[in-house]
Amino acid sequence: MARPRKFDEERAVDAALEAFWTAGYEATSTQDLCDATGLGRSSIYNTFKSKRDLFQRALLLYMERKTGELIELLESDLPVREKLRTALVRIVDEESEYVDVGRGCLVVNTAIELAARDREVAHDLERDYGRRLDALAAAIEAGQRDGDIDRAKDARTLAHFLIASVGGMRVSARAGAGRAALEGIVRTTLDAI
């Protein structure tokens, strides 16, 4: 008979998320995961099978949270331009908050570190990208109907542009762009929409 688990699996995934987010997949050792979760190696491997499986669960949790926050904002009662501005300012705030820690965004970090060589992770990233794209395009289309956004522009193209702007802001922040530079990118991005 198997022994019952004496830990909260979701809490362990959340703790592992923090470790992976801070150091990246490759640089996070099994010992780092033990330290972060408070679990022994055998508990980690019995529950999650491998470091990679634990990483994938942590990444999915991160994407669910972050994309959920974006969708919640986009479904709010704010005018569309204000929704988009708020989403972009959140990125500036996050990147400014993590500047000393150097964490950035786990999705962007993973896309750079793993997507080219891990098809399953790449698929998870593509699915998340699609969710964000659909939510942004729907918000932009609503803004076009309300006259808040130029109807002559393609909503999906603008949604791709916004996602690319966010990714670029996050990478630029990791390369040393400060808050003022990121705020300038926000203004330019909104002007282009």
mmCIF file of C-alpha atoms in Angstrom:
data_model
loop_
_atom_site.group_PDB
_atom_site.id
_atom_site.type_symbol
_atom_site.label_atom_id
_atom_site.label_comp_id
_atom_site.label_asym_id
_atom_site.label_seq_id
_atom_site.Cartn_x
_atom_site.Cartn_y
_atom_site.Cartn_z
ATOM 1 C CA MET A 1 0.000 0.000 0.000
ATOM 2 C CA ALA A 2 1.350 3.413 -0.970
ATOM 3 C CA ARG A 3 2.054 5.900 1.788
ATOM 4 C CA PRO A 4 -0.163 9.000 1.718
ATOM 5 C CA ARG A 5 1.535 12.204 0.665
ATOM 6 C CA LYS A 6 2.264 14.507 3.569
ATOM 7 C CA PHE A 7 2.589 17.692 1.555
ATOM 8 C CA ASP A 8 0.485 19.950 -0.586
ATOM 9 C CA GLU A 9 1.420 19.170 -4.176
ATOM 10 C CA GLU A 10 0.190 22.528 -5.484
ATOM 11 C CA ARG A 11 2.203 24.401 -2.883
ATOM 12 C CA ALA A 12 5.272 22.423 -3.964
ATOM 13 C CA VAL A 13 4.650 23.381 -7.613
ATOM 14 C CA ASP A 14 4.275 27.019 -6.555
ATOM 15 C CA ALA A 15 7.574 26.890 -4.645
ATOM 16 C CA ALA A 16 9.288 25.235 -7.611
ATOM 17 C CA LEU A 17 7.869 27.960 -9.856
ATOM 18 C CA GLU A 18 9.699 30.561 -7.787
ATOM 19 C CA ALA A 19 12.974 28.610 -8.066
ATOM 20 C CA PHE A 20 12.670 28.137 -11.837
ATOM 21 C CA TRP A 21 11.563 31.754 -12.327
ATOM 22 C CA THR A 22 14.577 33.029 -10.429
ATOM 23 C CA ALA A 23 17.271 30.862 -12.027
ATOM 24 C CA GLY A 24 15.793 29.340 -15.180
ATOM 25 C CA TYR A 25 15.326 25.682 -16.011
ATOM 26 C CA GLU A 26 18.919 24.649 -16.653
ATOM 27 C CA ALA A 27 20.433 26.518 -13.704
ATOM 28 C CA THR A 28 17.902 25.170 -11.183
ATOM 29 C CA SER A 29 19.323 22.014 -9.638
ATOM 30 C CA THR A 30 17.401 19.239 -7.969
ATOM 31 C CA GLN A 31 18.887 20.443 -4.682
ATOM 32 C CA ASP A 32 17.521 23.935 -5.401
ATOM 33 C CA LEU A 33 14.087 22.363 -5.861
ATOM 34 C CA CYS A 34 14.452 20.416 -2.602
ATOM 35 C CA ASP A 35 15.400 23.623 -0.807
ATOM 36 C CA ALA A 36 12.540 25.583 -2.367
ATOM 37 C CA THR A 37 9.831 22.992 -1.788
ATOM 38 C CA GLY A 38 11.069 21.522 1.472
ATOM 39 C CA LEU A 39 10.803 18.072 -0.114
ATOM 40 C CA GLY A 40 13.406 15.377 -0.413
ATOM 41 C CA ARG A 41 14.647 14.128 -3.768
ATOM 42 C CA SER A 42 12.607 10.937 -3.535
ATOM 43 C CA SER A 43 9.406 12.893 -2.855
ATOM 44 C CA ILE A 44 10.078 15.166 -5.821
ATOM 45 C CA TYR A 45 10.782 12.287 -8.188
ATOM 46 C CA ASN A 46 7.957 10.088 -6.875
ATOM 47 C CA THR A 47 5.456 12.896 -7.267
ATOM 48 C CA PHE A 48 6.663 14.737 -10.346
ATOM 49 C CA LYS A 49 8.710 12.041 -12.147
ATOM 50 C CA SER A 50 11.430 14.462 -13.243
ATOM 51 C CA LYS A 51 12.739 17.985 -12.959
ATOM 52 C CA ARG A 52 11.358 18.629 -16.432
ATOM 53 C CA ASP A 53 7.845 17.489 -15.498
ATOM 54 C CA LEU A 54 7.918 19.679 -12.399
ATOM 55 C CA PHE A 55 9.101 22.587 -14.538
ATOM 56 C CA GLN A 56 6.274 22.076 -17.014
ATOM 57 C CA ARG A 57 3.703 22.093 -14.205
ATOM 58 C CA ALA A 58 5.249 25.258 -12.771
ATOM 59 C CA LEU A 59 5.230 26.922 -16.203
ATOM 60 C CA LEU A 60 1.575 25.996 -16.757
ATOM 61 C CA LEU A 61 0.688 27.427 -13.342
ATOM 62 C CA TYR A 62 2.554 30.649 -14.129
ATOM 63 C CA MET A 63 0.834 31.003 -17.513
ATOM 64 C CA GLU A 64 -2.577 30.338 -16.017
ATOM 65 C CA ARG A 65 -2.037 33.068 -13.438
ATOM 66 C CA LYS A 66 -0.525 35.695 -15.725
ATOM 67 C CA THR A 67 -2.816 35.099 -18.699
ATOM 68 C CA GLY A 68 -5.771 34.923 -16.315
ATOM 69 C CA GLU A 69 -4.844 38.350 -14.927
ATOM 70 C CA LEU A 70 -4.646 39.767 -18.456
ATOM 71 C CA ILE A 71 -7.984 38.269 -19.500
ATOM 72 C CA GLU A 72 -9.624 39.563 -16.318
ATOM 73 C CA LEU A 73 -8.339 43.059 -17.112
ATOM 74 C CA LEU A 74 -9.458 42.847 -20.750
ATOM 75 C CA GLU A 75 -12.950 41.776 -19.667
ATOM 76 C CA SER A 76 -13.267 44.682 -17.216
ATOM 77 C CA ASP A 77 -15.469 47.739 -17.786
ATOM 78 C CA LEU A 78 -12.575 50.102 -18.533
ATOM 79 C CA PRO A 79 -12.340 51.701 -21.979
ATOM 80 C CA VAL A 80 -10.156 49.569 -24.267
ATOM 81 C CA ARG A 81 -7.248 52.013 -24.494
ATOM 82 C CA GLU A 82 -7.189 52.181 -20.692
ATOM 83 C CA LYS A 83 -7.177 48.371 -20.500
ATOM 84 C CA LEU A 84 -4.211 48.210 -22.861
ATOM 85 C CA ARG A 85 -2.381 51.008 -21.066
ATOM 86 C CA THR A 86 -2.958 49.284 -17.728
ATOM 87 C CA ALA A 87 -1.642 45.973 -19.097
ATOM 88 C CA LEU A 88 1.503 47.654 -20.423
ATOM 89 C CA VAL A 89 2.091 49.671 -17.239
ATOM 90 C CA ARG A 90 1.844 46.427 -15.260
ATOM 91 C CA ILE A 91 4.781 45.131 -17.321
ATOM 92 C CA VAL A 92 6.798 48.264 -16.510
ATOM 93 C CA ASP A 93 5.963 47.850 -12.823
ATOM 94 C CA GLU A 94 6.869 44.147 -12.827
ATOM 95 C CA GLU A 95 10.145 44.699 -14.637
ATOM 96 C CA SER A 96 11.040 47.589 -12.335
ATOM 97 C CA GLU A 97 10.175 45.461 -9.290
ATOM 98 C CA TYR A 98 12.346 42.551 -10.423
ATOM 99 C CA VAL A 99 15.295 44.599 -11.683
ATOM 100 C CA ASP A 100 17.502 43.636 -8.731
ATOM 101 C CA VAL A 101 16.312 40.039 -8.786
ATOM 102 C CA GLY A 102 16.622 39.687 -12.555
ATOM 103 C CA ARG A 103 13.660 37.340 -12.902
ATOM 104 C CA GLY A 104 11.844 38.925 -15.812
ATOM 105 C CA CYS A 105 8.957 36.858 -17.174
ATOM 106 C CA LEU A 106 8.989 33.067 -16.956
ATOM 107 C CA VAL A 107 7.211 32.771 -20.320
ATOM 108 C CA VAL A 108 9.735 34.983 -22.130
ATOM 109 C CA ASN A 109 12.644 33.358 -20.306
ATOM 110 C CA THR A 110 11.385 29.887 -21.241
ATOM 111 C CA ALA A 111 10.769 30.852 -24.856
ATOM 112 C CA ILE A 112 14.393 31.948 -25.092
ATOM 113 C CA GLU A 113 15.886 29.095 -23.055
ATOM 114 C CA LEU A 114 13.861 26.029 -24.063
ATOM 115 C CA ALA A 115 11.310 26.489 -26.843
ATOM 116 C CA ALA A 116 13.718 25.728 -29.685
ATOM 117 C CA ARG A 117 14.661 22.335 -28.241
ATOM 118 C CA ASP A 118 11.629 21.187 -26.247
ATOM 119 C CA ARG A 119 8.619 20.663 -28.488
ATOM 120 C CA GLU A 120 6.190 20.040 -25.610
ATOM 121 C CA VAL A 121 7.168 23.245 -23.813
ATOM 122 C CA ALA A 122 7.019 25.101 -27.137
ATOM 123 C CA HIS A 123 3.478 23.793 -27.608
ATOM 124 C CA ASP A 124 2.487 25.026 -24.131
ATOM 125 C CA LEU A 125 3.933 28.444 -24.966
ATOM 126 C CA GLU A 126 2.092 28.521 -28.307
ATOM 127 C CA ARG A 127 -1.205 27.662 -26.631
ATOM 128 C CA ASP A 128 -0.710 30.429 -24.066
ATOM 129 C CA TYR A 129 0.246 32.878 -26.835
ATOM 130 C CA GLY A 130 -2.980 31.963 -28.610
ATOM 131 C CA ARG A 131 -5.061 32.664 -25.498
ATOM 132 C CA ARG A 132 -3.466 36.081 -25.069
ATOM 133 C CA LEU A 133 -3.788 36.820 -28.786
ATOM 134 C CA ASP A 134 -7.494 35.943 -28.848
ATOM 135 C CA ALA A 135 -8.220 38.000 -25.719
ATOM 136 C CA LEU A 136 -6.329 41.035 -27.003
ATOM 137 C CA ALA A 137 -7.883 40.806 -30.471
ATOM 138 C CA ALA A 138 -11.384 40.610 -28.948
ATOM 139 C CA ALA A 139 -10.694 43.672 -26.789
ATOM 140 C CA ILE A 140 -9.296 45.589 -29.759
ATOM 141 C CA GLU A 141 -12.306 44.657 -31.892
ATOM 142 C CA ALA A 142 -14.583 45.942 -29.123
ATOM 143 C CA GLY A 143 -12.537 49.147 -29.076
ATOM 144 C CA GLN A 144 -12.955 49.471 -32.828
ATOM 145 C CA ARG A 145 -16.722 49.080 -32.506
ATOM 146 C CA ASP A 146 -16.710 51.779 -29.807
ATOM 147 C CA GLY A 147 -14.555 54.091 -31.922
ATOM 148 C CA ASP A 148 -11.693 53.936 -29.379
ATOM 149 C CA ILE A 149 -9.344 52.227 -31.858
ATOM 150 C CA ASP A 150 -8.935 52.861 -35.585
ATOM 151 C CA ARG A 151 -11.177 50.475 -37.527
ATOM 152 C CA ALA A 152 -8.817 50.495 -40.509
ATOM 153 C CA LYS A 153 -6.219 48.511 -38.543
ATOM 154 C CA ASP A 154 -6.391 44.731 -38.320
ATOM 155 C CA ALA A 155 -7.249 43.693 -34.746
ATOM 156 C CA ARG A 156 -5.199 40.466 -34.779
ATOM 157 C CA THR A 157 -2.180 42.266 -36.183
ATOM 158 C CA LEU A 158 -2.467 44.839 -33.398
ATOM 159 C CA ALA A 159 -2.780 42.014 -30.868
ATOM 160 C CA HIS A 160 0.412 40.393 -32.237
ATOM 161 C CA PHE A 161 2.090 43.812 -32.060
ATOM 162 C CA LEU A 162 1.098 44.232 -28.408
ATOM 163 C CA ILE A 163 2.441 40.789 -27.491
ATOM 164 C CA ALA A 164 5.678 41.518 -29.361
ATOM 165 C CA SER A 165 5.954 44.879 -27.591
ATOM 166 C CA VAL A 166 5.552 43.210 -24.198
ATOM 167 C CA GLY A 167 8.174 40.577 -25.043
ATOM 168 C CA GLY A 168 10.510 43.279 -26.285
ATOM 169 C CA MET A 169 9.980 45.343 -23.152
ATOM 170 C CA ARG A 170 10.779 42.352 -20.976
ATOM 171 C CA VAL A 171 13.952 41.477 -22.888
ATOM 172 C CA SER A 172 15.007 45.143 -22.969
ATOM 173 C CA ALA A 173 14.551 45.373 -19.207
ATOM 174 C CA ARG A 174 16.795 42.336 -18.740
ATOM 175 C CA ALA A 175 19.387 44.052 -20.939
ATOM 176 C CA GLY A 176 19.342 47.197 -18.784
ATOM 177 C CA ALA A 177 16.513 49.403 -20.062
ATOM 178 C CA GLY A 178 15.214 51.355 -17.086
ATOM 179 C CA ARG A 179 11.750 52.452 -16.111
ATOM 180 C CA ALA A 180 11.856 55.667 -18.174
ATOM 181 C CA ALA A 181 12.776 53.737 -21.320
ATOM 182 C CA LEU A 182 10.013 51.202 -20.700
ATOM 183 C CA GLU A 183 7.474 53.961 -20.113
ATOM 184 C CA GLY A 184 8.525 55.481 -23.441
ATOM 185 C CA ILE A 185 7.888 52.131 -25.122
ATOM 186 C CA VAL A 186 4.424 52.047 -23.556
ATOM 187 C CA ARG A 187 3.608 55.513 -24.953
ATOM 188 C CA THR A 188 4.942 54.614 -28.414
ATOM 189 C CA THR A 189 3.060 51.318 -28.456
ATOM 190 C CA LEU A 190 -0.227 52.993 -27.540
ATOM 191 C CA ASP A 191 0.370 55.699 -30.143
ATOM 192 C CA ALA A 192 0.803 52.994 -32.797
ATOM 193 C CA ILE A 193 -2.547 51.474 -31.917
#
